[in-house]
Each structure stands twice: as C-alpha cells, then as structure tokens.
Short mmCIF file of C-alpha atoms in Angstrom, two decimals:
data_model
loop_
_atom_site.label_atom_id
_atom_site.label_comp_id
_atom_site.label_asym_id
_atom_site.label_seq_id
_atom_site.Cartn_x
_atom_site.Cartn_y
_atom_site.Cartn_z
CA UNK A 1 98.16 140.26 87.74
CA UNK A 2 95.72 140.39 90.86
CA UNK A 3 96.76 138.82 94.12
CA UNK A 4 95.39 135.56 95.46
CA UNK A 5 94.48 134.32 99.42
CA UNK A 6 93.47 131.17 100.44
CA UNK A 7 91.21 133.36 102.56
CA UNK A 8 88.05 130.63 104.22
CA UNK A 9 89.20 126.75 104.94
CA UNK A 10 86.36 123.44 104.99
CA UNK A 11 86.57 119.42 105.41
CA UNK A 12 84.87 116.85 106.44
CA UNK A 13 85.46 114.13 109.14
CA UNK A 14 88.01 111.93 107.29
CA UNK A 15 88.22 107.92 106.81
CA UNK A 16 85.50 105.17 106.24
CA UNK A 17 81.64 106.61 107.12
CA UNK A 18 78.86 106.30 106.01
CA UNK A 19 78.48 109.45 103.91
CA UNK A 20 78.35 109.34 99.87
CA UNK A 21 81.22 111.63 97.90
CA UNK A 22 79.11 114.58 97.86
CA UNK A 23 77.58 114.42 101.36
CA UNK A 24 81.16 114.67 102.53
CA UNK A 25 82.02 117.29 99.79
CA UNK A 26 79.30 119.13 102.18
CA UNK A 27 80.90 118.84 105.18
CA UNK A 28 84.20 120.53 104.09
CA UNK A 29 81.87 123.26 103.14
CA UNK A 30 79.88 123.98 105.63
CA UNK A 31 82.48 124.75 107.42
CA UNK A 32 84.39 126.84 104.90
CA UNK A 33 81.04 129.26 104.70
CA UNK A 34 80.28 129.08 108.29
CA UNK A 35 80.08 132.90 109.37
CA UNK A 36 80.62 133.63 104.97
CA UNK A 37 77.61 135.01 102.91
CA UNK A 38 76.01 132.12 99.92
CA UNK A 39 79.26 131.08 97.23
CA UNK A 40 77.20 132.11 94.82
CA UNK A 41 77.52 135.58 96.43
CA UNK A 42 81.73 134.56 97.15
CA UNK A 43 83.22 132.31 94.29
CA UNK A 44 82.27 132.52 90.79
CA UNK A 45 83.56 129.46 89.23
CA UNK A 46 84.57 125.55 91.00
CA UNK A 47 87.75 123.57 90.05
CA UNK A 48 86.62 119.76 92.00
CA UNK A 49 90.11 117.19 92.07
CA UNK A 50 88.91 113.83 91.91
CA UNK A 51 90.92 111.03 91.17
CA UNK A 52 88.23 108.41 89.40
CA UNK A 53 84.55 107.47 88.45
CA UNK A 54 85.13 104.03 89.49
CA UNK A 55 84.23 104.31 93.03
CA UNK A 56 80.69 106.67 93.20
CA UNK A 57 80.26 105.59 89.47
CA UNK A 58 80.46 109.26 88.72
CA UNK A 59 81.96 111.38 86.29
CA UNK A 60 80.92 115.16 85.69
CA UNK A 61 81.34 116.21 89.30
CA UNK A 62 82.44 119.72 88.39
CA UNK A 63 78.75 119.90 88.04
CA UNK A 64 78.05 118.17 90.50
CA UNK A 65 79.78 119.88 93.45
CA UNK A 66 78.80 123.80 91.84
CA UNK A 67 74.94 122.63 92.24
CA UNK A 68 75.41 120.82 95.92
CA UNK A 69 76.90 124.72 96.45
CA UNK A 70 74.31 126.43 95.00
CA UNK A 71 76.28 127.30 91.78
CA UNK A 72 74.78 127.92 88.95
CA UNK A 73 75.74 128.23 84.83
CA UNK A 74 79.15 129.03 87.21
CA UNK A 75 82.37 127.92 85.56
CA UNK A 76 82.57 124.27 87.40
CA UNK A 77 84.94 121.50 86.19
CA UNK A 78 86.76 117.54 87.12
CA UNK A 79 90.22 117.97 86.79
CA UNK A 80 92.33 114.66 87.55
CA UNK A 81 96.16 113.55 88.23
CA UNK A 82 96.05 110.89 90.41
CA UNK A 83 96.61 112.05 93.83
CA UNK A 84 97.92 114.92 92.67
CA UNK A 85 94.40 116.09 91.60
CA UNK A 86 93.80 118.47 95.01
CA UNK A 87 96.32 120.32 94.13
CA UNK A 88 95.40 120.49 90.45
CA UNK A 89 92.20 122.71 91.54
CA UNK A 90 94.03 124.74 93.53
CA UNK A 91 96.01 126.01 90.87
CA UNK A 92 93.58 126.03 88.58
CA UNK A 93 91.83 128.61 91.23
CA UNK A 94 94.90 130.19 91.83
CA UNK A 95 95.56 131.10 88.36
CA UNK A 96 91.73 132.09 87.25
CA UNK A 97 91.90 134.31 90.54
CA UNK A 98 95.61 136.21 89.36
CA UNK A 99 94.27 136.05 85.57
CA UNK A 100 91.60 138.04 86.80
CA UNK A 101 88.88 135.48 84.73
CA UNK A 102 87.34 135.83 88.67
CA UNK A 103 87.35 136.80 91.32
CA UNK A 104 87.51 134.11 93.69
CA UNK A 105 86.66 130.74 92.58
CA UNK A 106 85.88 127.15 95.17
CA UNK A 107 88.24 124.85 94.86
CA UNK A 108 87.32 121.09 96.43
CA UNK A 109 87.96 117.37 96.68
CA UNK A 110 86.37 114.82 97.05
CA UNK A 111 87.57 110.86 97.04
CA UNK A 112 84.88 108.11 98.14
CA UNK A 113 87.54 105.13 98.26
CA UNK A 114 85.03 102.95 100.56
CA UNK A 115 83.06 102.44 98.60
CA UNK A 116 83.96 99.25 96.76
CA UNK A 117 85.90 98.12 99.72
CA UNK A 118 89.90 97.07 99.47
CA UNK A 119 90.00 95.93 96.24
CA UNK A 120 87.76 98.51 94.30
CA UNK A 121 90.57 100.80 96.15
CA UNK A 122 93.67 98.27 95.04
CA UNK A 123 91.57 98.13 91.05
CA UNK A 124 90.91 102.27 91.06
CA UNK A 125 94.50 102.76 92.19
CA UNK A 126 95.46 100.78 90.38
CA UNK A 127 94.11 102.37 87.22
CA UNK A 128 97.22 105.46 87.07
CA UNK A 129 99.79 103.26 86.38
CA UNK A 130 100.95 102.62 82.97
CA UNK A 131 99.14 100.26 81.39
CA UNK A 132 101.31 97.58 78.65
CA UNK A 133 103.94 97.70 80.63
CA UNK A 134 104.56 97.57 84.49
CA UNK A 135 99.20 97.18 84.82
CA UNK A 136 100.08 93.84 82.86
CA UNK A 137 102.67 93.57 85.53
CA UNK A 138 100.41 93.34 88.40
CA UNK A 139 101.94 96.62 89.89
CA UNK A 140 100.15 98.07 93.05
CA UNK A 141 100.81 101.57 94.12
CA UNK A 142 102.44 99.57 97.08
CA UNK A 143 105.12 98.39 94.76
CA UNK A 144 106.17 101.30 92.92
CA UNK A 145 106.84 102.79 95.88
CA UNK A 146 108.42 100.15 97.56
CA UNK A 147 110.77 100.07 94.13
CA UNK A 148 111.57 103.48 94.85
CA UNK A 149 112.19 102.18 98.61
CA UNK A 150 114.64 99.36 98.40
CA UNK A 151 116.46 101.55 95.74
CA UNK A 152 116.54 105.11 98.46
CA UNK A 153 117.53 102.00 101.15
CA UNK A 154 120.51 100.75 98.38
CA UNK A 155 121.83 103.32 97.43
CA UNK A 156 121.58 104.93 100.86
CA UNK A 157 122.67 105.33 104.55
CA UNK A 158 118.91 104.95 105.31
CA UNK A 159 117.07 101.62 106.85
CA UNK A 160 114.33 100.60 107.30
CA UNK A 161 114.06 102.16 110.59
CA UNK A 162 114.41 105.32 109.49
CA UNK A 163 111.34 104.75 107.60
CA UNK A 164 109.44 103.51 110.36
CA UNK A 165 110.40 106.75 112.45
CA UNK A 166 108.54 109.24 109.46
CA UNK A 167 105.38 106.90 110.39
CA UNK A 168 106.10 107.68 113.96
CA UNK A 169 106.11 111.07 113.35
CA UNK A 170 103.78 111.54 111.45
CA UNK A 171 101.30 109.57 113.86
CA UNK A 172 102.97 112.37 116.58
CA UNK A 173 101.99 114.99 115.07
CA UNK A 174 98.03 113.47 114.12
CA UNK A 175 97.85 113.43 118.16
CA UNK A 176 96.96 116.84 117.80
CA UNK A 177 94.98 116.97 114.96
CA UNK A 178 91.34 116.98 115.74
CA UNK A 179 91.25 116.99 111.77
CA UNK A 180 93.32 114.09 111.29
CA UNK A 181 92.38 110.50 110.60
CA UNK A 182 94.70 108.29 112.87
CA UNK A 183 95.38 110.81 115.92
CA UNK A 184 96.90 108.40 118.15
CA UNK A 185 100.55 107.96 117.58
CA UNK A 186 102.64 104.52 117.49
CA UNK A 187 105.70 102.91 118.04
CA UNK A 188 108.72 102.02 116.68
CA UNK A 189 108.39 98.55 117.29
CA UNK A 190 104.66 97.93 116.70
CA UNK A 191 105.89 100.21 112.53
CA UNK A 192 108.52 97.91 113.07
CA UNK A 193 106.66 95.11 113.63
CA UNK A 194 103.53 95.58 111.39
CA UNK A 195 103.00 93.07 108.02
CA UNK A 196 104.41 92.95 105.30
CA UNK A 197 102.61 95.11 101.86
CA UNK A 198 105.31 95.53 99.86
CA UNK A 199 108.91 94.43 101.06
CA UNK A 200 110.76 96.99 102.39
CA UNK A 201 107.31 98.38 102.93
CA UNK A 202 104.89 97.57 105.70
CA UNK A 203 101.74 98.13 106.80
CA UNK A 204 102.87 101.30 108.81
CA UNK A 205 104.68 102.34 105.80
CA UNK A 206 101.15 103.48 104.07
CA UNK A 207 98.86 105.97 103.59
CA UNK A 208 95.35 104.46 104.04
CA UNK A 209 92.72 104.24 102.51
CA UNK A 210 90.01 106.80 102.89
CA UNK A 211 86.86 108.91 101.95
CA UNK A 212 87.23 112.32 102.99
CA UNK A 213 86.66 116.40 101.34
CA UNK A 214 88.33 119.49 100.87
CA UNK A 215 87.19 123.00 99.61
CA UNK A 216 89.47 125.97 100.09
CA UNK A 217 88.07 130.30 98.55
CA UNK A 218 90.73 131.46 96.63
CA UNK A 219 89.21 135.31 96.66
CA UNK A 220 91.51 138.63 94.99
CA UNK A 221 92.54 141.45 97.07
CA UNK A 222 89.26 143.41 96.89
CA UNK A 223 87.45 139.78 98.24
CA UNK A 224 89.54 138.99 100.80
CA UNK A 225 89.03 143.08 101.83
CA UNK A 226 85.89 142.81 101.16
CA UNK A 227 85.48 139.39 103.58
CA UNK A 228 88.60 140.50 106.04
CA UNK A 229 86.11 140.41 109.53
CA UNK A 230 85.31 136.96 108.53
CA UNK A 231 87.61 135.31 107.96
CA UNK A 232 92.12 134.74 107.25
CA UNK A 233 93.94 135.44 104.16
CA UNK A 234 97.37 134.27 103.78
CA UNK A 235 99.02 135.21 100.71
CA UNK A 236 99.18 132.20 97.30
CA UNK A 237 103.28 133.18 96.44
CA UNK A 238 104.37 130.21 95.00
CA UNK A 239 102.61 128.13 92.50
CA UNK A 240 104.52 125.08 90.20
CA UNK A 241 104.33 121.84 88.80
CA UNK A 242 105.76 119.50 86.77
CA UNK A 243 105.20 115.73 84.49
CA UNK A 244 107.55 113.66 84.48
CA UNK A 245 107.42 109.50 83.27
CA UNK A 246 104.53 107.46 84.01
CA UNK A 247 106.73 104.45 83.47
CA UNK A 248 108.44 104.20 87.24
CA UNK A 249 110.95 101.60 85.53
CA UNK A 250 111.77 105.10 83.75
CA UNK A 251 112.52 107.43 86.67
CA UNK A 252 115.13 108.70 89.11
CA UNK A 253 113.98 105.95 91.44
CA UNK A 254 116.04 107.70 94.40
CA UNK A 255 116.01 111.50 92.98
CA UNK A 256 112.09 113.32 92.24
CA UNK A 257 113.17 114.98 89.81
CA UNK A 258 108.88 116.15 89.03
CA UNK A 259 109.23 117.75 92.07
CA UNK A 260 112.69 119.40 92.23
CA UNK A 261 111.20 120.63 89.41
CA UNK A 262 107.56 122.46 90.44
CA UNK A 263 109.00 122.93 94.22
CA UNK A 264 112.18 125.28 92.40
CA UNK A 265 109.63 127.31 90.11
CA UNK A 266 106.97 127.49 93.61
CA UNK A 267 109.88 129.02 95.60
CA UNK A 268 110.97 131.64 91.78
CA UNK A 269 106.75 132.62 92.14
CA UNK A 270 107.83 133.57 95.61
CA UNK A 271 110.58 135.14 94.58
CA UNK A 272 111.84 132.75 98.57
CA UNK A 273 114.45 129.63 98.95
CA UNK A 274 114.02 126.66 100.33
CA UNK A 275 115.19 127.90 103.57
CA UNK A 276 112.64 130.70 103.86
CA UNK A 277 109.79 128.07 104.53
CA UNK A 278 109.18 127.47 107.98
CA UNK A 279 106.67 124.56 106.74
CA UNK A 280 105.22 121.80 104.15
CA UNK A 281 103.53 119.18 103.55
CA UNK A 282 104.78 116.76 101.45
CA UNK A 283 102.72 113.75 99.85
CA UNK A 284 103.44 110.93 102.02
CA UNK A 285 102.00 108.19 100.41
CA UNK A 286 104.17 106.36 101.83
CA UNK A 287 107.09 106.85 103.85
CA UNK A 288 110.07 106.63 101.64
CA UNK A 289 108.04 110.12 99.52
CA UNK A 290 108.79 112.16 102.96
CA UNK A 291 112.48 111.83 102.71
CA UNK A 292 112.85 111.67 98.54
CA UNK A 293 110.77 114.77 98.63
CA UNK A 294 112.48 116.96 101.96
CA UNK A 295 115.81 115.88 99.42
CA UNK A 296 113.81 117.50 95.83
CA UNK A 297 112.36 120.76 97.15
CA UNK A 298 115.80 121.70 99.01
CA UNK A 299 115.01 120.76 102.64
CA UNK A 300 117.93 117.75 103.00
CA UNK A 301 121.60 116.98 101.58
CA UNK A 302 121.52 114.02 99.14
CA UNK A 303 120.75 111.43 101.24
CA UNK A 304 119.73 112.72 104.42
CA UNK A 305 116.14 112.69 104.08
CA UNK A 306 114.99 110.80 106.12
CA UNK A 307 115.80 113.05 109.26
CA UNK A 308 112.37 114.78 109.01
CA UNK A 309 111.68 113.45 111.82
CA UNK A 310 115.03 114.19 113.46
CA UNK A 311 115.14 118.18 115.60
CA UNK A 312 116.48 120.55 113.86
CA UNK A 313 119.00 121.68 115.67
CA UNK A 314 120.85 118.19 115.47
CA UNK A 315 120.00 117.38 110.87
CA UNK A 316 123.59 117.06 109.12
CA UNK A 317 124.89 120.33 107.48
CA UNK A 318 122.58 120.74 105.19
CA UNK A 319 119.62 120.97 105.81
CA UNK A 320 117.12 123.40 106.76
CA UNK A 321 114.86 123.78 110.64
CA UNK A 322 111.12 123.81 108.20
CA UNK A 323 108.74 120.83 110.02
CA UNK A 324 107.72 118.30 107.68
CA UNK A 325 104.37 117.17 107.81
CA UNK A 326 102.71 118.89 110.65
CA UNK A 327 98.84 117.67 109.85
CA UNK A 328 100.40 114.27 109.94
CA UNK A 329 100.39 113.90 107.17
CA UNK A 330 98.73 111.78 104.57
CA UNK A 331 99.47 108.99 106.64
CA UNK A 332 98.40 109.72 109.67
CA UNK A 333 95.78 112.87 109.08
CA UNK A 334 94.28 110.87 106.12
CA UNK A 335 94.87 110.70 102.04
CA UNK A 336 90.85 111.06 100.33
CA UNK A 337 93.73 111.30 97.23
CA UNK A 338 91.72 113.94 95.16
CA UNK A 339 90.61 116.23 98.66
CA UNK A 340 94.44 115.25 99.61
CA UNK A 341 96.75 118.51 98.13
CA UNK A 342 93.86 120.98 99.84
CA UNK A 343 93.91 119.20 103.08
CA UNK A 344 97.69 120.46 102.40
CA UNK A 345 96.45 123.99 102.84
CA UNK A 346 93.92 123.89 104.94
CA UNK A 347 97.09 123.38 107.54
CA UNK A 348 98.82 125.86 106.36
CA UNK A 349 96.59 128.05 106.43
CA UNK A 350 96.09 127.34 110.31
CA UNK A 351 100.02 126.89 110.82
CA UNK A 352 100.00 130.62 109.33
CA UNK A 353 97.14 131.93 110.81
CA UNK A 354 98.08 130.38 114.71
CA UNK A 355 95.26 128.13 114.37
CA UNK A 356 97.03 124.78 114.30
CA UNK A 357 96.65 124.39 118.08
CA UNK A 358 99.16 122.13 119.85
CA UNK A 359 101.01 121.73 116.51
CA UNK A 360 101.40 125.18 116.17
CA UNK A 361 104.72 125.50 114.97
CA UNK A 362 106.03 129.32 116.37
CA UNK A 363 106.16 131.89 113.65
CA UNK A 364 105.66 130.67 110.97
CA UNK A 365 104.85 132.48 107.95
CA UNK A 366 105.70 130.52 105.44
CA UNK A 367 104.84 127.08 103.77
CA UNK A 368 105.67 125.12 100.39
CA UNK A 369 102.68 122.19 99.79
CA UNK A 370 104.09 118.75 98.00
CA UNK A 371 101.41 117.43 96.27
CA UNK A 372 102.19 114.45 93.47
CA UNK A 373 99.95 111.79 91.45
CA UNK A 374 101.30 108.92 90.49
CA UNK A 375 104.20 107.00 90.94
CA UNK A 376 106.10 109.33 93.32
CA UNK A 377 106.30 112.53 90.43
CA UNK A 378 104.64 111.54 87.66
CA UNK A 379 103.04 114.26 88.23
CA UNK A 380 103.61 117.10 90.76
CA UNK A 381 102.00 120.56 91.63
CA UNK A 382 103.91 122.77 94.88
CA UNK A 383 102.97 125.37 96.01
CA UNK A 384 104.52 128.36 98.87
CA UNK A 385 101.93 130.25 100.98
CA UNK A 386 102.69 133.44 103.16
CA UNK A 387 101.17 136.12 105.76
CA UNK A 388 105.00 137.95 104.87
CA UNK B 1 120.92 96.41 66.12
CA UNK B 2 119.07 99.55 65.06
CA UNK B 3 116.92 99.51 62.13
CA UNK B 4 118.10 101.28 59.30
CA UNK B 5 114.58 102.91 57.72
CA UNK B 6 114.59 106.11 56.70
CA UNK B 7 111.44 106.38 58.07
CA UNK B 8 112.30 106.73 61.22
CA UNK B 9 116.02 109.12 61.64
CA UNK B 10 113.37 111.53 61.48
CA UNK B 11 109.78 112.79 62.38
CA UNK B 12 107.29 110.25 61.70
CA UNK B 13 104.97 110.87 59.53
CA UNK B 14 101.18 110.28 59.92
CA UNK B 15 101.45 106.79 57.14
CA UNK B 16 104.60 105.42 59.57
CA UNK B 17 101.95 105.53 62.41
CA UNK B 18 100.14 102.30 62.21
CA UNK B 19 99.59 98.83 63.73
CA UNK B 20 102.05 96.90 62.27
CA UNK B 21 105.03 99.28 63.11
CA UNK B 22 106.55 99.06 66.52
CA UNK B 23 105.78 102.87 67.30
CA UNK B 24 101.77 102.05 68.51
CA UNK B 25 101.08 98.65 71.38
CA UNK B 26 99.77 95.70 68.58
CA UNK B 27 102.91 96.34 66.82
CA UNK B 28 105.20 96.70 69.19
CA UNK B 29 103.11 93.54 71.22
CA UNK B 30 103.50 92.11 67.38
CA UNK B 31 107.03 91.43 67.39
CA UNK B 32 107.28 90.58 70.79
CA UNK B 33 105.23 87.76 70.55
CA UNK B 34 107.52 86.47 67.87
CA UNK B 35 110.39 87.53 70.55
CA UNK B 36 112.02 90.47 69.29
CA UNK B 37 111.36 92.69 71.73
CA UNK B 38 112.51 96.89 69.81
CA UNK B 39 112.24 100.11 72.48
CA UNK B 40 112.67 103.19 70.28
CA UNK B 41 116.40 105.06 70.58
CA UNK B 42 116.42 108.66 70.09
CA UNK B 43 119.01 109.36 67.04
CA UNK B 44 120.14 112.64 69.22
CA UNK B 45 120.63 111.73 73.32
CA UNK B 46 120.60 107.66 71.62
CA UNK B 47 118.10 107.21 75.31
CA UNK B 48 116.38 103.74 74.68
CA UNK B 49 112.64 104.07 75.52
CA UNK B 50 109.79 100.77 75.83
CA UNK B 51 107.37 99.98 74.31
CA UNK B 52 108.51 103.05 71.69
CA UNK B 53 106.97 106.48 70.64
CA UNK B 54 106.87 108.88 68.20
CA UNK B 55 108.85 111.56 70.32
CA UNK B 56 112.10 111.57 72.80
CA UNK B 57 110.96 112.31 76.86
CA UNK B 58 114.45 112.62 77.23
CA UNK B 59 115.42 115.06 74.98
CA UNK B 60 112.27 116.40 72.90
CA UNK B 61 113.40 115.43 69.82
CA UNK B 62 111.25 113.37 66.73
CA UNK B 63 114.46 111.65 65.02
CA UNK B 64 112.92 107.93 66.81
CA UNK B 65 114.33 104.60 65.07
CA UNK B 66 113.47 101.16 66.15
CA UNK B 67 116.02 99.07 68.37
CA UNK B 68 115.71 95.54 69.07
CA UNK B 69 116.96 95.51 72.30
CA UNK B 70 118.89 92.26 74.60
CA UNK B 71 117.03 90.80 76.74
CA UNK B 72 119.44 90.28 79.37
CA UNK B 73 119.76 92.50 82.00
CA UNK B 74 120.02 93.07 85.61
CA UNK B 75 118.19 93.82 88.71
CA UNK B 76 117.57 98.01 89.76
CA UNK B 77 115.30 97.17 92.54
CA UNK B 78 112.74 95.30 93.17
CA UNK B 79 109.48 94.58 95.75
CA UNK B 80 106.63 91.71 95.69
CA UNK B 81 103.32 92.33 95.29
CA UNK B 82 101.12 90.17 98.69
CA UNK B 83 98.14 91.67 97.38
CA UNK B 84 97.55 92.91 93.93
CA UNK B 85 95.41 93.48 91.77
CA UNK B 86 92.71 90.88 91.64
CA UNK B 87 93.18 89.74 88.00
CA UNK B 88 96.76 88.69 89.60
CA UNK B 89 95.27 87.61 92.72
CA UNK B 90 96.07 83.78 93.11
CA UNK B 91 99.37 83.82 91.24
CA UNK B 92 100.07 86.02 94.83
CA UNK B 93 103.17 87.61 96.36
CA UNK B 94 103.59 88.75 92.85
CA UNK B 95 107.85 89.08 92.73
CA UNK B 96 107.65 92.68 90.66
CA UNK B 97 112.13 94.10 89.52
CA UNK B 98 112.72 97.41 87.91
CA UNK B 99 115.06 96.21 84.90
CA UNK B 100 117.77 97.81 83.00
CA UNK B 101 118.25 95.33 79.67
CA UNK B 102 122.04 95.86 78.77
CA UNK B 103 121.03 98.30 76.53
CA UNK B 104 120.09 100.96 79.18
CA UNK B 105 116.35 100.42 78.25
CA UNK B 106 114.55 99.79 81.46
CA UNK B 107 110.94 98.29 82.20
CA UNK B 108 109.48 96.82 84.64
CA UNK B 109 107.76 93.05 85.30
CA UNK B 110 107.72 90.10 87.32
CA UNK B 111 109.86 87.55 87.94
CA UNK B 112 109.42 84.62 87.85
CA UNK B 113 111.16 84.06 91.73
CA UNK B 114 110.70 83.83 95.22
CA UNK B 115 111.63 87.21 96.83
CA UNK B 116 114.03 85.88 98.99
CA UNK B 117 115.72 84.53 96.07
CA UNK B 118 116.11 88.26 94.18
CA UNK B 119 118.82 91.37 94.34
CA UNK B 120 119.65 94.33 93.19
CA UNK B 121 122.81 93.79 90.73
CA UNK B 122 120.63 90.06 89.98
CA UNK B 123 121.07 89.07 86.18
CA UNK B 124 117.89 88.32 84.30
CA UNK B 125 116.82 87.34 81.33
CA UNK B 126 113.07 87.62 79.79
CA UNK B 127 110.82 85.13 78.10
CA UNK B 128 107.36 86.15 76.46
CA UNK B 129 104.26 84.60 77.54
CA UNK B 130 101.19 83.99 76.26
CA UNK B 131 98.42 85.65 79.19
CA UNK B 132 95.88 82.82 80.42
CA UNK B 133 99.41 80.54 79.87
CA UNK B 134 100.97 82.95 82.99
CA UNK B 135 97.53 83.02 84.90
CA UNK B 136 96.06 85.83 84.48
CA UNK B 137 92.11 86.33 84.98
CA UNK B 138 91.37 86.99 80.69
CA UNK B 139 88.57 89.26 82.09
CA UNK B 140 91.81 91.49 82.97
CA UNK B 141 92.51 92.31 79.31
CA UNK B 142 90.89 95.68 77.26
CA UNK B 143 89.89 94.00 73.55
CA UNK B 144 92.45 95.25 72.05
CA UNK B 145 95.14 93.59 74.45
CA UNK B 146 93.56 89.78 74.27
CA UNK B 147 95.96 88.32 72.21
CA UNK B 148 99.01 90.44 73.43
CA UNK B 149 101.69 88.17 75.50
CA UNK B 150 103.63 89.43 78.52
CA UNK B 151 106.61 90.03 79.28
CA UNK B 152 108.65 87.51 82.49
CA UNK B 153 111.97 87.71 83.94
CA UNK B 154 113.44 84.47 84.93
CA UNK B 155 117.36 84.80 86.88
CA UNK B 156 119.72 84.10 84.20
#
C-alpha cells in the first residue's frame, strides 16, 4: 500500500460573496497550486464534495471542476453525504493514492449556499433528513440538533451556558484565523441573549450559511518528494467512515455511535489512540455536536464534552489535552457544506506544518478530523493526519 | 399485535414487496389512513422500526414481521421549529418531539401543543390527520405522497 500525503491546500474567502461556486473553486485552486506545476501535471483524478444541486441548479460537479482545473479525460466525481461530502472527497482521494490507482488526486468541495436566500438553504438542507416521517413533520437542521441538545442537557450536568461557551471559544479562535468568516470574538451574554432558533439552541449555537470552496492535493511518496521544494507534506495516517440511521428518532440522542466507529477505525488505521491527538477539528454544526464528538472521539468522559472550552490543565479526569476547533470550527470559520471537511483538513495542515500563526498549538504533530452529514452521525468520515 | 403471516418470518420475497404491504411506504400510509400504525419488528432481536423495512438495522437480520403499534408513548426530546420549511411556514413555531411508543418503537412528529406546555417524559397520543386539514401546503407533496396522511401527537 502506498502512503498518502496532504501536500497542498487552498480555500476561497468564506461568507456571502458575489462569486458563484465554480469561481469560488477557482480561488481555492489558485491558492493550492501557487508555486506548483499545473494541476494537469500533478493530479490524475478529482473528487468534489457538493451537498446539493438546489443551490445553483448544477449537477455534474466532477466534470465541471475538472474542466475548471484544466483536467481532461481523468476520473472526476461528485461525492455526497450532506455535510460530510468534503471528507468523503478526501477519503476517496486517499484510498486511490494508497491503492496505487493514482499518484495524486485533487480533493475539493464547493457550496454556494446563499444563492436561494435563507429559505433556499433551509429547503436544500432539509433534504438531508428522513422524508416519510421527519421531513413531513416540518423539521429543520437546527430542530434535529435541538432534539439532541435538549436530551443532552436532560441527561448530563451540562447547561445552556456550557453550550454557549463553545460558541464563545470558537469565535475567539476564529479571530486569529485569516480564513474565517467571523474573525471576531463574541461574549457569553451576547450568545445567551441571542434569539431562539430551536430551543435550547439559539442563533450563536448554529453554524452560519456560508459560500465557499476548498481544495487539497493528496499525493503518494514519489509525488510528495518531487514537489517537496514547493510543498509541505503531512501524512494521512488513518481513515474511517460509517453511516448510522437516517431518522433522528432511530438514533441514540446522546451518543454519536457512528462517529465513535469512524474515529476508532481511523485511530486503528493510524496505529494511535485518542490521547496521541494534539489538535482536532470536529463537526460543530451546532454547539452540542462539539460536546458529543469530544466524547465519541475518546477525548472526554461521558457527559463532560462541553469542557472543550476548558484549559487542558483544568479539565475533568479522563479528558485528554487535545485542543479542539482551533480554526474557529464550523461555527465561526464558516460552514460551506461540501467544503467543510476539507477546511478541517486545511486547519490540520496548517497546525502540523507550523503555519497556524496566533492560534498555533505548540509541538502539534497529530490531528483528528471528524466531518459529519445528515443529523449528527447519519454519516461520519474521520481522518488522522500526522507529521510523526 | 404481531402479524402471524408466515411470509414475514424470514427474508421477504420480491413478490411480497407490493404497494399493499406496510413493508412499503404506500402500504404503511394506507394502513395509517385506516388508523393502524404498523412497524416492522425484527424476530431475531425485537427491534421495532417505523416506517417498516425489510431488514433490521440493529442486527442485520431479514426475518422481520409486521407489528401494529400502540398509539401512546412518551416524549424523549422536543423543540420548536421557529423557522420551518416554507410549506410549514404559517404553522410556525412548530413544536416537534421524538416519541417512544409503549412498544419501544420511536418516531419524530409534530406535537399539537405550545413548546412551554411540553416536557421530557410527557405522555402523548398519536393522531392521524389529512395533510391538507393539518395545514401543510399541498405543493410540498411529491406526486405519490398526495393521499398520505400525516401523524401528530397530542398531549394525553
């Protein structure tokens, strides 16, 4: 089996923009290939994560992105599992490189979420939920996560303020991230007094609707070595993924089992354990997810997941010293659905190559990424990246 | 309440999977429109699944049978959808809950009550309604959904 490396990364600006999806992709590609040969001379395949054709009335995103990258007559496919689409693109690229199918693959993701306004985004995202009983009951993304949050607050000692502190922490981190959509801190009072979206979740518990694209190059040893003067390689050491049930009613509301399975598989693939992870980007589409994922990934004891905000020295017994969502997370970096899993990979690449600036975690050499789609762990893809 | 039909004690044959059978959505909603809420029950591990399906997500077995469900249960979690999808907009805020029926089957549904009047553990009863009478924009329906009823929970 070949070794897969993440050798180059790029993203578009994140937030509401004038640029359609393909142009956002061009921005991400331009950053990823700055100083590199043409994409056609580096990669021989492409995967693109894209949640919905409703935003821009466009499928065939694989063909379109390949064309926009100057790639022709290569395999180029769209992959989709709602918000896990980006990590699926990465996973498929890594699999192809490991298997020797391709020497290097472009994994990218794009979403133009603001194209149809708030109503367009609500309806497009609503398609991720079970149709027969749940969509037909009028649920939305915030409502399904509110069902998790309500139950989590019922079963644990955590409070709405504990969830709010996760949003505060992620905004603080984003203030130091030049890629982030919201590069400003918010205080606890602002988060607590914000309007209800789906109680107990309030506005700042929810990741924003975001336009954006991301692109990363996954390469084998040979390509990574050939391009070593213009790139920095980070090894993709572990991959895991799993689907859980689609309907939220048929899930454990306080244990994201699919995420546990995916993270455990990624750790085993990498030959590490949870305590080896220095930095983690986990899918905080809603604040409660960060807590649930900290527990599922083995960082936190059951019911203590909201201590992601706490300095490692002050956390409960059984917690690791991992730093979570140093990028600002989905909440504050932004959440352009199909690109999010790759934005997580970009943060890990920056942390592990010492490029994270003011948010750099000292001596970070191993990262975990957890990207989810549907309600929580309806689909999870997890990756371990390392420079060890 | 378990259907003794011997064709449902092992893997279903293609001919068993018809629009009359609650193992399909038309059959499930057909039964619901007559007031019967029918789940699949795994004969290996006793998992209950709504709507019914031909394999068990819990143990992977295909020896599933049909089981008419009680309409009473309790609230496991709940919220209100303050900005629902456009077809439900005029009903906002929409109170929704995950309910565990007395059989252990679980499903999500709207609750005909204000958020402040609902709590975890509350007893509820499932009612079957015509979607138009329930106030949902008919434009929301796919062609094959037009005659399907919707379910709503009322506080018991």
